[in-house]
Coordinates of C-alpha atoms in Angstrom, one line a residue:
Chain A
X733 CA -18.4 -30.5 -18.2
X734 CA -21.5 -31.0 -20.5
X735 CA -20.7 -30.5 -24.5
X736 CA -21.7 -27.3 -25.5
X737 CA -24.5 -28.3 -28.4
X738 CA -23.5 -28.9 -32.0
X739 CA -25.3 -24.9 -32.9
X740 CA -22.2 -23.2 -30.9
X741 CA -20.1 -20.6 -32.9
X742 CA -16.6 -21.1 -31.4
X743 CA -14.5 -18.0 -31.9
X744 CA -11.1 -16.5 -30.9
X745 CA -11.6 -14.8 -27.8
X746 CA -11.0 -10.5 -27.8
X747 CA -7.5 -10.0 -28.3
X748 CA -6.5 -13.3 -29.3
X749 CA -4.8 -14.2 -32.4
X750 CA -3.9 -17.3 -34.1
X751 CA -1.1 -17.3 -36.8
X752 CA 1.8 -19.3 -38.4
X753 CA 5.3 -18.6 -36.8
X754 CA 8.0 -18.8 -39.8
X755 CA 10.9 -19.0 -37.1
X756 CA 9.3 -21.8 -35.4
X757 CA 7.7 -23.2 -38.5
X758 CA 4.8 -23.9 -36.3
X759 CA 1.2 -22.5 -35.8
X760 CA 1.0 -20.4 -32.1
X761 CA -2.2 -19.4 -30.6
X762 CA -1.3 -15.5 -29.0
X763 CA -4.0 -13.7 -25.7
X764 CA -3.3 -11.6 -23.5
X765 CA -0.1 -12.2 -21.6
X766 CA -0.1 -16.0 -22.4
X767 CA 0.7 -18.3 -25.5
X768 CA 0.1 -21.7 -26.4
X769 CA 1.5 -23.7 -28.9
X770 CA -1.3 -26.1 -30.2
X771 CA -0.7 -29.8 -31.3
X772 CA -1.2 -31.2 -34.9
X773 CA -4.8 -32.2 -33.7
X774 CA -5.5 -28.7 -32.4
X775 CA -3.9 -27.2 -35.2
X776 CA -7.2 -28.6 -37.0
X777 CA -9.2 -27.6 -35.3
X778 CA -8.3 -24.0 -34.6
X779 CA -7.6 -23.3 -38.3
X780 CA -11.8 -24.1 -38.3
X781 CA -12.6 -21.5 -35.4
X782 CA -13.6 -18.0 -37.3
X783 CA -16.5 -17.2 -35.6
X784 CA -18.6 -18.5 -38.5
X785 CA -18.7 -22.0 -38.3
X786 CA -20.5 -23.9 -35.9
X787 CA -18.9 -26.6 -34.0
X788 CA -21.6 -29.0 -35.7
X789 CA -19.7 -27.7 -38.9
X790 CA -16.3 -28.4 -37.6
X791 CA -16.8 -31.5 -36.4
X792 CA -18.3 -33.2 -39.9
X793 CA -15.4 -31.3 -41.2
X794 CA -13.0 -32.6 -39.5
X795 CA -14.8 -36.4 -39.3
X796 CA -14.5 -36.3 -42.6
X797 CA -11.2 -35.7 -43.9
X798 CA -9.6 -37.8 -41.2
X799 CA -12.2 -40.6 -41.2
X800 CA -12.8 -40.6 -38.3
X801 CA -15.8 -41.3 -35.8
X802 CA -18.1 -37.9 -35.4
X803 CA -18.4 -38.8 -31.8
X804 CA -14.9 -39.3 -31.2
X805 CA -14.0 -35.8 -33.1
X806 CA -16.7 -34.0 -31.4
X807 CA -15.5 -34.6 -27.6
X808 CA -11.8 -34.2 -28.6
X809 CA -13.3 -30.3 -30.2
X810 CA -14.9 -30.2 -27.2
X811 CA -12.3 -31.0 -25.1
X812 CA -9.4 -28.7 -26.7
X813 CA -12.0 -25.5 -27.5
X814 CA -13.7 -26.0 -23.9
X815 CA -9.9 -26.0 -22.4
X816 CA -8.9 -22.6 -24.3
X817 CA -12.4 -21.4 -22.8
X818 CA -11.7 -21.6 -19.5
X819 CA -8.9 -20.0 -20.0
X820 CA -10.0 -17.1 -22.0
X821 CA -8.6 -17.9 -25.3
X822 CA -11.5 -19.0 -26.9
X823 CA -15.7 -17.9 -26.7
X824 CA -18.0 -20.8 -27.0
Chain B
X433 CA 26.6 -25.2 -25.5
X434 CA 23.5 -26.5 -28.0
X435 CA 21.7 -23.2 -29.7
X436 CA 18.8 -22.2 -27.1
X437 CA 15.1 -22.2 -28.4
X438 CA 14.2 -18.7 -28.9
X439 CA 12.7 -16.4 -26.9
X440 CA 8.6 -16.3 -26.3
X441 CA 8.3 -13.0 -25.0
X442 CA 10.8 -9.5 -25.3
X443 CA 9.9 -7.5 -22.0
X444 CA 10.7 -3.8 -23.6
X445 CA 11.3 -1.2 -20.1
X446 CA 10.8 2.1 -22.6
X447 CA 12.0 4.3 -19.9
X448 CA 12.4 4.3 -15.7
X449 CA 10.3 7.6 -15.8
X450 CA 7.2 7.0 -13.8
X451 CA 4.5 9.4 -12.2
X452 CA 3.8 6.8 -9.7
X453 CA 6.5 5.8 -6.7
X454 CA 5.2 2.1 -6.1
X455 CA 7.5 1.2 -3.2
X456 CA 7.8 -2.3 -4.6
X457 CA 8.2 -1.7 -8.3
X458 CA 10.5 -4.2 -10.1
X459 CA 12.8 -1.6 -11.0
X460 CA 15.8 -1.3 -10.3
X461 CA 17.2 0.4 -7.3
X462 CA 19.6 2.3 -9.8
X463 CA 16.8 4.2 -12.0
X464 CA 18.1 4.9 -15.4
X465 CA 18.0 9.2 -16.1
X466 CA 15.5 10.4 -19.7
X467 CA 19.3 11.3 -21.1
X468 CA 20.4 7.6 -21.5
X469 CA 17.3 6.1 -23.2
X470 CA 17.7 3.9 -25.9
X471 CA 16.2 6.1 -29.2
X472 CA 13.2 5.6 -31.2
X473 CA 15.6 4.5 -34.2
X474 CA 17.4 2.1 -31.5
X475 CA 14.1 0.8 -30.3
X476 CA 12.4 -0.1 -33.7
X477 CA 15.6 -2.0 -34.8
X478 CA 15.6 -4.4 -31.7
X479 CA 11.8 -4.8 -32.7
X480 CA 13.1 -6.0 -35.8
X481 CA 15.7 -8.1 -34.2
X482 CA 13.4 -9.6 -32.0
X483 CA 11.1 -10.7 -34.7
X484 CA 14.3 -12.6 -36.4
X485 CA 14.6 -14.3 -33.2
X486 CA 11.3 -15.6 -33.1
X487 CA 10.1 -13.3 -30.5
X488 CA 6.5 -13.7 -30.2
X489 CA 5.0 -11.5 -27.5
X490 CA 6.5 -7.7 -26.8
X491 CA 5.6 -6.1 -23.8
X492 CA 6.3 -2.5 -23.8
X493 CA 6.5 -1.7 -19.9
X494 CA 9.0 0.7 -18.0
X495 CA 8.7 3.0 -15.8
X496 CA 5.2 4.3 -17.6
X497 CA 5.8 3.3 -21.0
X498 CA 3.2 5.9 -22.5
X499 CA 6.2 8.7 -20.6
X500 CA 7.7 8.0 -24.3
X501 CA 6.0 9.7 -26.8
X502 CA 7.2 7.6 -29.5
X503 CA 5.1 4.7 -28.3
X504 CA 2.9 4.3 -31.4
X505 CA 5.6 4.6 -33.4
X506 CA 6.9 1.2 -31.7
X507 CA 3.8 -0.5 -31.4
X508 CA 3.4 -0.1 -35.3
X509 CA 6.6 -1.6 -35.6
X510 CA 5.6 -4.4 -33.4
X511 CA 2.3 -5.2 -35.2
X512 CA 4.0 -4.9 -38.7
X513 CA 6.4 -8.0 -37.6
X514 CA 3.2 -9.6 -35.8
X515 CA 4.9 -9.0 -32.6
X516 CA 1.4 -9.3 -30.6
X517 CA 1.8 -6.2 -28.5
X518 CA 0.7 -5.5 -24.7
X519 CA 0.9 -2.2 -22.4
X520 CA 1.8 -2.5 -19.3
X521 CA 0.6 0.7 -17.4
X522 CA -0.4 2.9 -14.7
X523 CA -2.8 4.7 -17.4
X524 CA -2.2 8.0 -15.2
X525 CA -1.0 9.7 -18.3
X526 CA -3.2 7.8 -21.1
X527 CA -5.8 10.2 -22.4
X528 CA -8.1 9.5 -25.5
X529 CA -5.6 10.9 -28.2
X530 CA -2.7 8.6 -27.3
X531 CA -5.1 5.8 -26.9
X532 CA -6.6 5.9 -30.2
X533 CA -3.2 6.3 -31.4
X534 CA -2.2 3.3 -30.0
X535 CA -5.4 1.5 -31.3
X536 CA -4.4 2.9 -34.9
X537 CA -1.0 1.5 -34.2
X538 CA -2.6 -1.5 -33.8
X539 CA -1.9 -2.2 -30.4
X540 CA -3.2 -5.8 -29.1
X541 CA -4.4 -5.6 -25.3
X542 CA -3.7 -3.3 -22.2
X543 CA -2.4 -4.4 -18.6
X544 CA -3.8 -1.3 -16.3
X545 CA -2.5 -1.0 -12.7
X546 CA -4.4 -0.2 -9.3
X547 CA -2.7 0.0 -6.6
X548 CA -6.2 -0.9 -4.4
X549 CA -9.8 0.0 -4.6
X550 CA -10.0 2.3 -1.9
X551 CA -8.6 5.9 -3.7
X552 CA -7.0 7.1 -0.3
X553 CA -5.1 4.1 0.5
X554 CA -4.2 4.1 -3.6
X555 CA -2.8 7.1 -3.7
X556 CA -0.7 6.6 -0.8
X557 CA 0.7 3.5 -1.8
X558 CA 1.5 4.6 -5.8
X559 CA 2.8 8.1 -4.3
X560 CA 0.8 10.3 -6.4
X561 CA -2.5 12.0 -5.3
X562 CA -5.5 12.0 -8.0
X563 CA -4.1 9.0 -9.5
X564 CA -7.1 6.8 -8.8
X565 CA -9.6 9.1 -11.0
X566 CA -7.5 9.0 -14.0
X567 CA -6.7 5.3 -13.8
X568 CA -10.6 4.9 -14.3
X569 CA -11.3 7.8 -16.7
X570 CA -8.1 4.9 -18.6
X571 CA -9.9 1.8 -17.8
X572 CA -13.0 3.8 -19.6
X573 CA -11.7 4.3 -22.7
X574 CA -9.4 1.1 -23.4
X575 CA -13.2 -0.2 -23.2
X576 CA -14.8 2.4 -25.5
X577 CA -11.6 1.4 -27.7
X578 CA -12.7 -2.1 -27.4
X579 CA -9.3 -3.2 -26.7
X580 CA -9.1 -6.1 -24.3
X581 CA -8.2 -4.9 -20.7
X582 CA -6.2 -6.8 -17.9
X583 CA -6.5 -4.9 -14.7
X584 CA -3.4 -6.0 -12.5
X585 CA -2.9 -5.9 -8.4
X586 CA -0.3 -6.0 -7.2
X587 CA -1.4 -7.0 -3.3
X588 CA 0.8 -7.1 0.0
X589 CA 0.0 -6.5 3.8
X590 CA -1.1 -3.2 3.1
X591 CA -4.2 -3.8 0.7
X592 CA -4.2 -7.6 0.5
X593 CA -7.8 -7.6 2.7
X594 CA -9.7 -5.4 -0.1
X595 CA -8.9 -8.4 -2.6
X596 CA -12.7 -8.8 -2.8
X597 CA -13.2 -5.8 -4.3
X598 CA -10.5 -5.7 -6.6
X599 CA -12.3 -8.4 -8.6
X600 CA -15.9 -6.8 -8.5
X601 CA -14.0 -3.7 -10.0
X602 CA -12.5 -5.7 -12.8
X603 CA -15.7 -6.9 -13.0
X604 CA -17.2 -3.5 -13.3
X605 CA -14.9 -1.9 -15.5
X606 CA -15.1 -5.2 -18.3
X607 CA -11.9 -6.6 -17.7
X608 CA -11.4 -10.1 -19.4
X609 CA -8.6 -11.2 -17.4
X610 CA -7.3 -10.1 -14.0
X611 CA -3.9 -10.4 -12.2
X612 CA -3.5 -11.2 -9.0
X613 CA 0.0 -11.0 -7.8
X614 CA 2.1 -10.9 -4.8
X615 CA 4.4 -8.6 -4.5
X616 CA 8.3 -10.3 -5.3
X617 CA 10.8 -9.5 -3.1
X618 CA 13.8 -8.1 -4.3
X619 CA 14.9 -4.9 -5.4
X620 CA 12.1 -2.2 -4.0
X621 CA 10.5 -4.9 -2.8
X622 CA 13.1 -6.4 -0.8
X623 CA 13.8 -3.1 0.9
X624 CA 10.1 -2.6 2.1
X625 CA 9.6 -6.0 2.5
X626 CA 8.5 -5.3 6.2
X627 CA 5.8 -3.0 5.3
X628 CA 4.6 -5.6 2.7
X629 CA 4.8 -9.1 3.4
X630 CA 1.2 -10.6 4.1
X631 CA 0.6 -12.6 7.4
X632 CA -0.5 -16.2 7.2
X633 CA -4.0 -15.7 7.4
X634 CA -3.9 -12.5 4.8
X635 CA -2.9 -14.9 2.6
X636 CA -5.0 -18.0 3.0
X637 CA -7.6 -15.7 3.4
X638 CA -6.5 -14.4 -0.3
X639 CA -6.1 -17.6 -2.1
X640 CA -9.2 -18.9 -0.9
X641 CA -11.3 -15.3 -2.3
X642 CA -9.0 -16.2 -5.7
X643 CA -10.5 -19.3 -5.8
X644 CA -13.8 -18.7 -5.0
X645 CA -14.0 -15.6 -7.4
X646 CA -12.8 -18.1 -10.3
X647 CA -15.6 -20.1 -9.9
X648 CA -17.9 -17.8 -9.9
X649 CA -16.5 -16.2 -12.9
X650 CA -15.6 -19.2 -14.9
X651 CA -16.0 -18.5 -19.0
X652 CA -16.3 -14.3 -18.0
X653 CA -13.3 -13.5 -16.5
X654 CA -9.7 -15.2 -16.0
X655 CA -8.3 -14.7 -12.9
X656 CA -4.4 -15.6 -12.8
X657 CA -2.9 -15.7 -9.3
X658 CA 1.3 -14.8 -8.7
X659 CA 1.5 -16.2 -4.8
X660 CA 4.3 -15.3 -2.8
X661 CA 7.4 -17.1 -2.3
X662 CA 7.8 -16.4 1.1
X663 CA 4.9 -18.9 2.3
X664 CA 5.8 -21.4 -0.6
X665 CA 7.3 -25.1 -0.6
X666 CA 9.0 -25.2 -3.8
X667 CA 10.1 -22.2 -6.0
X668 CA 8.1 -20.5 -9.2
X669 CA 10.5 -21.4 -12.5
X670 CA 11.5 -17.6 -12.6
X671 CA 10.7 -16.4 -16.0
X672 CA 11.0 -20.0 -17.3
X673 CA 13.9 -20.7 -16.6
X674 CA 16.8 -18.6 -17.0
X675 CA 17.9 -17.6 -20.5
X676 CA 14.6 -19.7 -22.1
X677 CA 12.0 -18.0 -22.6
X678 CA 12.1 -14.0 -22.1
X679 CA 14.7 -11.1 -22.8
X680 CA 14.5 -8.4 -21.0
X681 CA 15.8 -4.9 -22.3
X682 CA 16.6 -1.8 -19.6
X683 CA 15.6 1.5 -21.1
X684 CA 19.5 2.1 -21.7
X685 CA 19.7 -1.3 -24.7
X686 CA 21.0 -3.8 -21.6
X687 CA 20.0 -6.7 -22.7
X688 CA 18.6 -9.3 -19.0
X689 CA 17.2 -12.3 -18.5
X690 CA 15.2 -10.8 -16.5
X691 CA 14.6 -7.6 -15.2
X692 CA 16.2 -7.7 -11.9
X693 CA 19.2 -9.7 -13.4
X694 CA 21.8 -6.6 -12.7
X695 CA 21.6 -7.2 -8.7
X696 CA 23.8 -10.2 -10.1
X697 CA 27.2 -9.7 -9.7
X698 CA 30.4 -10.8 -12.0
X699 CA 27.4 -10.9 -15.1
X700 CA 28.3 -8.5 -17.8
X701 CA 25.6 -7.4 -19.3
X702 CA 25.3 -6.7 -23.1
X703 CA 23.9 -3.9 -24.8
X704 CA 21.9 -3.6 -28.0
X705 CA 23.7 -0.8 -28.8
X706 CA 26.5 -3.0 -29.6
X707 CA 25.2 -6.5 -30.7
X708 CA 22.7 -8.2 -32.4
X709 CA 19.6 -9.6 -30.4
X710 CA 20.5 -13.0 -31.6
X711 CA 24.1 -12.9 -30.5
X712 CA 23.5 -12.1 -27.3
X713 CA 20.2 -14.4 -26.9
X714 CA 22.5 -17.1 -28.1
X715 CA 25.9 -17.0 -26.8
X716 CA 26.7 -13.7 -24.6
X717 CA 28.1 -15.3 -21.4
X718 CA 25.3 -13.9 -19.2
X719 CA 22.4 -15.7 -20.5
X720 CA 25.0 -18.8 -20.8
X721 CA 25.4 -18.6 -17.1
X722 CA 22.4 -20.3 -15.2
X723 CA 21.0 -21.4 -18.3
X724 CA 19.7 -25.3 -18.5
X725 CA 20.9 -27.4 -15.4
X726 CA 24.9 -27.7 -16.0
X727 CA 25.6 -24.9 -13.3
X728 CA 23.4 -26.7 -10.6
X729 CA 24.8 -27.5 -6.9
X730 CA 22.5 -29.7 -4.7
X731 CA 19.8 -29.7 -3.5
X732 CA 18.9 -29.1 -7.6
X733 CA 21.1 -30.8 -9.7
X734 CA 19.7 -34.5 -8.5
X735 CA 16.1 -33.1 -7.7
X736 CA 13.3 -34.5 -10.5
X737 CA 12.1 -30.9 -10.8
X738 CA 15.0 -29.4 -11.6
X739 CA 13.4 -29.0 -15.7
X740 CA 10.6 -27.8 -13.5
X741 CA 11.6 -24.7 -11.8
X742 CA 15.0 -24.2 -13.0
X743 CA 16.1 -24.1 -9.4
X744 CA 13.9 -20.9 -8.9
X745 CA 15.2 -17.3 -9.1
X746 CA 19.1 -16.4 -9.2
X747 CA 18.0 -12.9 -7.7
X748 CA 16.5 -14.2 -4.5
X749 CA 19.0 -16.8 -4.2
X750 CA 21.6 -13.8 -4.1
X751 CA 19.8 -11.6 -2.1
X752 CA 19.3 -14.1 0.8
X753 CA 21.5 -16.7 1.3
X754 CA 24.5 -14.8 -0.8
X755 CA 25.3 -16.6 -4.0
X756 CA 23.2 -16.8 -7.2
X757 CA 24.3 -20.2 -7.8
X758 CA 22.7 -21.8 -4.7
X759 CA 19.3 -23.1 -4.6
X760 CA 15.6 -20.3 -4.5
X761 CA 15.1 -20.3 -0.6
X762 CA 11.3 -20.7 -1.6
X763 CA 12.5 -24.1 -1.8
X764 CA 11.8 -26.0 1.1
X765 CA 14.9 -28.2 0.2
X766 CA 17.0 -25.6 0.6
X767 CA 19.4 -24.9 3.5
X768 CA 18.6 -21.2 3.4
X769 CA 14.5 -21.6 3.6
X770 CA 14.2 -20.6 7.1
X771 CA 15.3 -17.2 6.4
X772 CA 12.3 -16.7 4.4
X773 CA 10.0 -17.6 7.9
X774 CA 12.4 -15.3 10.0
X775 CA 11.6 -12.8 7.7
X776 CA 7.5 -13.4 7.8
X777 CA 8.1 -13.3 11.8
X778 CA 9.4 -9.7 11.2
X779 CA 7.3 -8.6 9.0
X780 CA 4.5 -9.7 11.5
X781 CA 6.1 -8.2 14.4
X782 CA 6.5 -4.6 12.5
X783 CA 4.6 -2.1 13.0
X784 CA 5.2 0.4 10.7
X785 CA 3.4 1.5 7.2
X786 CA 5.9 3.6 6.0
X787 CA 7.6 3.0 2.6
X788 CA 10.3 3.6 0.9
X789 CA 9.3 5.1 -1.9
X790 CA 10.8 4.4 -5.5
X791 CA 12.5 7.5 -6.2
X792 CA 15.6 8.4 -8.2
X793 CA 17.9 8.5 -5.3
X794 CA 16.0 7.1 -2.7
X795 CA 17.1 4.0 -2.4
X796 CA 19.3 2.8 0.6
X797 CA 22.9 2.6 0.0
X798 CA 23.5 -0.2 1.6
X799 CA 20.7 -2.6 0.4
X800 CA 18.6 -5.2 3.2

């Protein structure tokens, strides 16, 4: 899968919602009929996905408060967001 | 017995009132009468309950869940604790005043039934003529609401060859998401199971349109796929395992751990009317019962996928071999897995379309 370019607006995909679980004490992405419960790392990045920032945005972002390579950030964004994509989660 | 993590999802069956007579609904065979449903007041406090728990998901289903007028009432109750809310429906009795009620109530998505694409062979199979029309004229407006919109088959001998066109009509009608699913066989099921099971080359032929369709849909539309266990190797972990992930409440308060659960003997089932959600999600002897791996015989309590599928379904295991303790027959390990092949040999040697139609009272005495 090619990298979608750095210009893409990620956003939660209709229906979907992303929120903090006080039972859990743990962030959970909710869609339709499914639910994932993201990792620290995706955490991140999710908390970054509001359909205003680009991915170009989030990466630097990201790169930057962890200090971390930008390519190394931008194919694990790419990775997780093009993941949630496929299956519906997520509109890239 | 450690405390279990809590439940994901709360399936909520609002009532066993249906317009539709789907002769392999996953009610039960004993439908519940309008007189013993749980109340509105009962309902919104096992919302609340549920939300304690850590119930994430509620899926209001039935019967027709929109046969209850109080349903906004309970999906406002559901979005005020962040319970992400889903409909489960036939939409044969969704107009454009409940629906923008629900929207106002803040309902999350809609699951919407069709029984095929062809409206004859529809209407035959749901039981109710002029259903097909009205399921659209639904389909129309959860779109014009800009709700998201699952649309859901359920496919079996009897429509399984129109598959194709079941996915260019969710394509048509917007639909984000689409389910594909087998028909499971127990309850209604079970007693048609006959008229329904799919041939071998009904369902290759199936799986291999599923797949093709996801590809050509990729980033559009999702396409999830329930296959059935008759033609399987190794069994589906029913609803996650057994006590760990849903809670299933009848329209009367019983509390399941899943929906089929009361074809289990010896299981007393408790009732919200009674206890709190928690106690019974926690410690009721029911859900303790085939919980984990602890009440395992072989083939499943040595096999490396026994955290895997939980040793398959308890219902199926009863239904065809006897006891709900033995091994899913889906599993190929399992002494009992060639009853699943005499039954497809059956199936393939019957004739006969007729159904068995889920009515209040219609259901065999003496079940298959």
């Amino acid at each position: 899968m090619s990298a979608p370019p750095d210009e893409t607006v990620p956003a939660l995909g209709r229906g979907v919602k992303f929120r903090f679980d006080e039972v859990r004490q743990s962030w959970v992405l909710l869609a339709p009929e499914r639910l994932f419960m993201p990792d620290e790392q995706a955490v991140e990045i999710l908390k970054l996905v509001d359909g205003v920032r680009s991915l170009g945005v989030i990466i630097d972002d990201l790169a930057g408060r962890f200090n971390a390579p930008r390519d190394l950030v931008a194919r694990d964004v790419a990775t997780m967001l093009g993941g949630l994509a496929d299956k519906g989660a997520i509109s890239l | 017995m450690s405390v279990p993590e809590p439940p994901m999802g709360l399936l909520a069956e609002l009532t066993h009132r249906c317009p539709l007579q789907c002769p392999y609904c996953s009610n039960p065979l004993e439908l519940e009468r309008a007189a013993g449903e749980l109340d509105t007041a009962a309902w919104l406090r096992v919302l609340d309950e549920a939300a304690d728990l850590g119930v994430l998901q509620v899926h209001f289903s039935g019967g027709e869940p929109t046969a209850r007028r109080d349903l906004p009432d309970l999906v406002r109750r559901a979005a005020e604790r962040k319970l992400y809310s889903n409909l489960i429906t036939s939409g044969v009795l969704l107009d454009e005043r409940l629906l923008a009620d629900l929207v106002e109530a803040g309902l999350d998505h809609v699951q919407l039934s069709f029984q095929d694409v062809e409206t004859a062979n529809a209407e035959r199979i749901g039981g109710m003529v002029g259903a097909q029309a009205k399921k659209r004229t639904a389909a129309a407006l959860i779109q014009r609401a800009g709700l998201p919109l699952t649309l859901n088959f359920v496919i079996h001998r009897q429509n399984v060859d129109h598959l194709p066109a079941m996915i260019a009509l969710g394509a048509e009608l917007g639909a984000a998401r689409i389910e594909v699913a087998h028909v499971q066989y127990y309850g209604w099921g079970l007693v048609n199971r006959d008229r329904l099971l799919p041939s071998r080359d009904q369902l290759d032929a199936a799986t291999a349109e599923v797949e093709a369709a996801r590809a050509r849909f990729k980033g559009r539309m999702v396409i999830d796929y329930v296959t059935p266990d008759y033609y399987a190797e190794r069994p589906k972990a029913c609803m996650g395992g057994w006590g760990r992930r849903f809670i299933n409440i009848t329209p009367t308060g019983k509390v399941l751990p899943c929906h089929a659960a009361e074809t289990l003997p010896g299981l007393n089932f408790p009732s919200v009317r009674d206890e709190n959600l928690a106690a019974i999600w926690r410690s009721a002897p029911a859900f303790e019962r085939y919980r984990g791996t602890e009440w395992m015989a072989e083939p499943c309590r040595s096999c490396d996928r026994r955290e895997v599928d939980w040793g398959g379904c308890r219902c199926q295991a009863l239904a065809l071999t006897g006891d709900a303790a033995n091994a899913d027959p889906a599993c190929a390990l399992s002494p009992h897995h060639r009853t699943m092949q005499a039954a497809i040999a059956a199936a393939d040697r019957s004739p006969s379309s007729d159904f068995v139609y889920r009515r209040i009272g219609a259901a065999p005495t003496a079940q298959a």
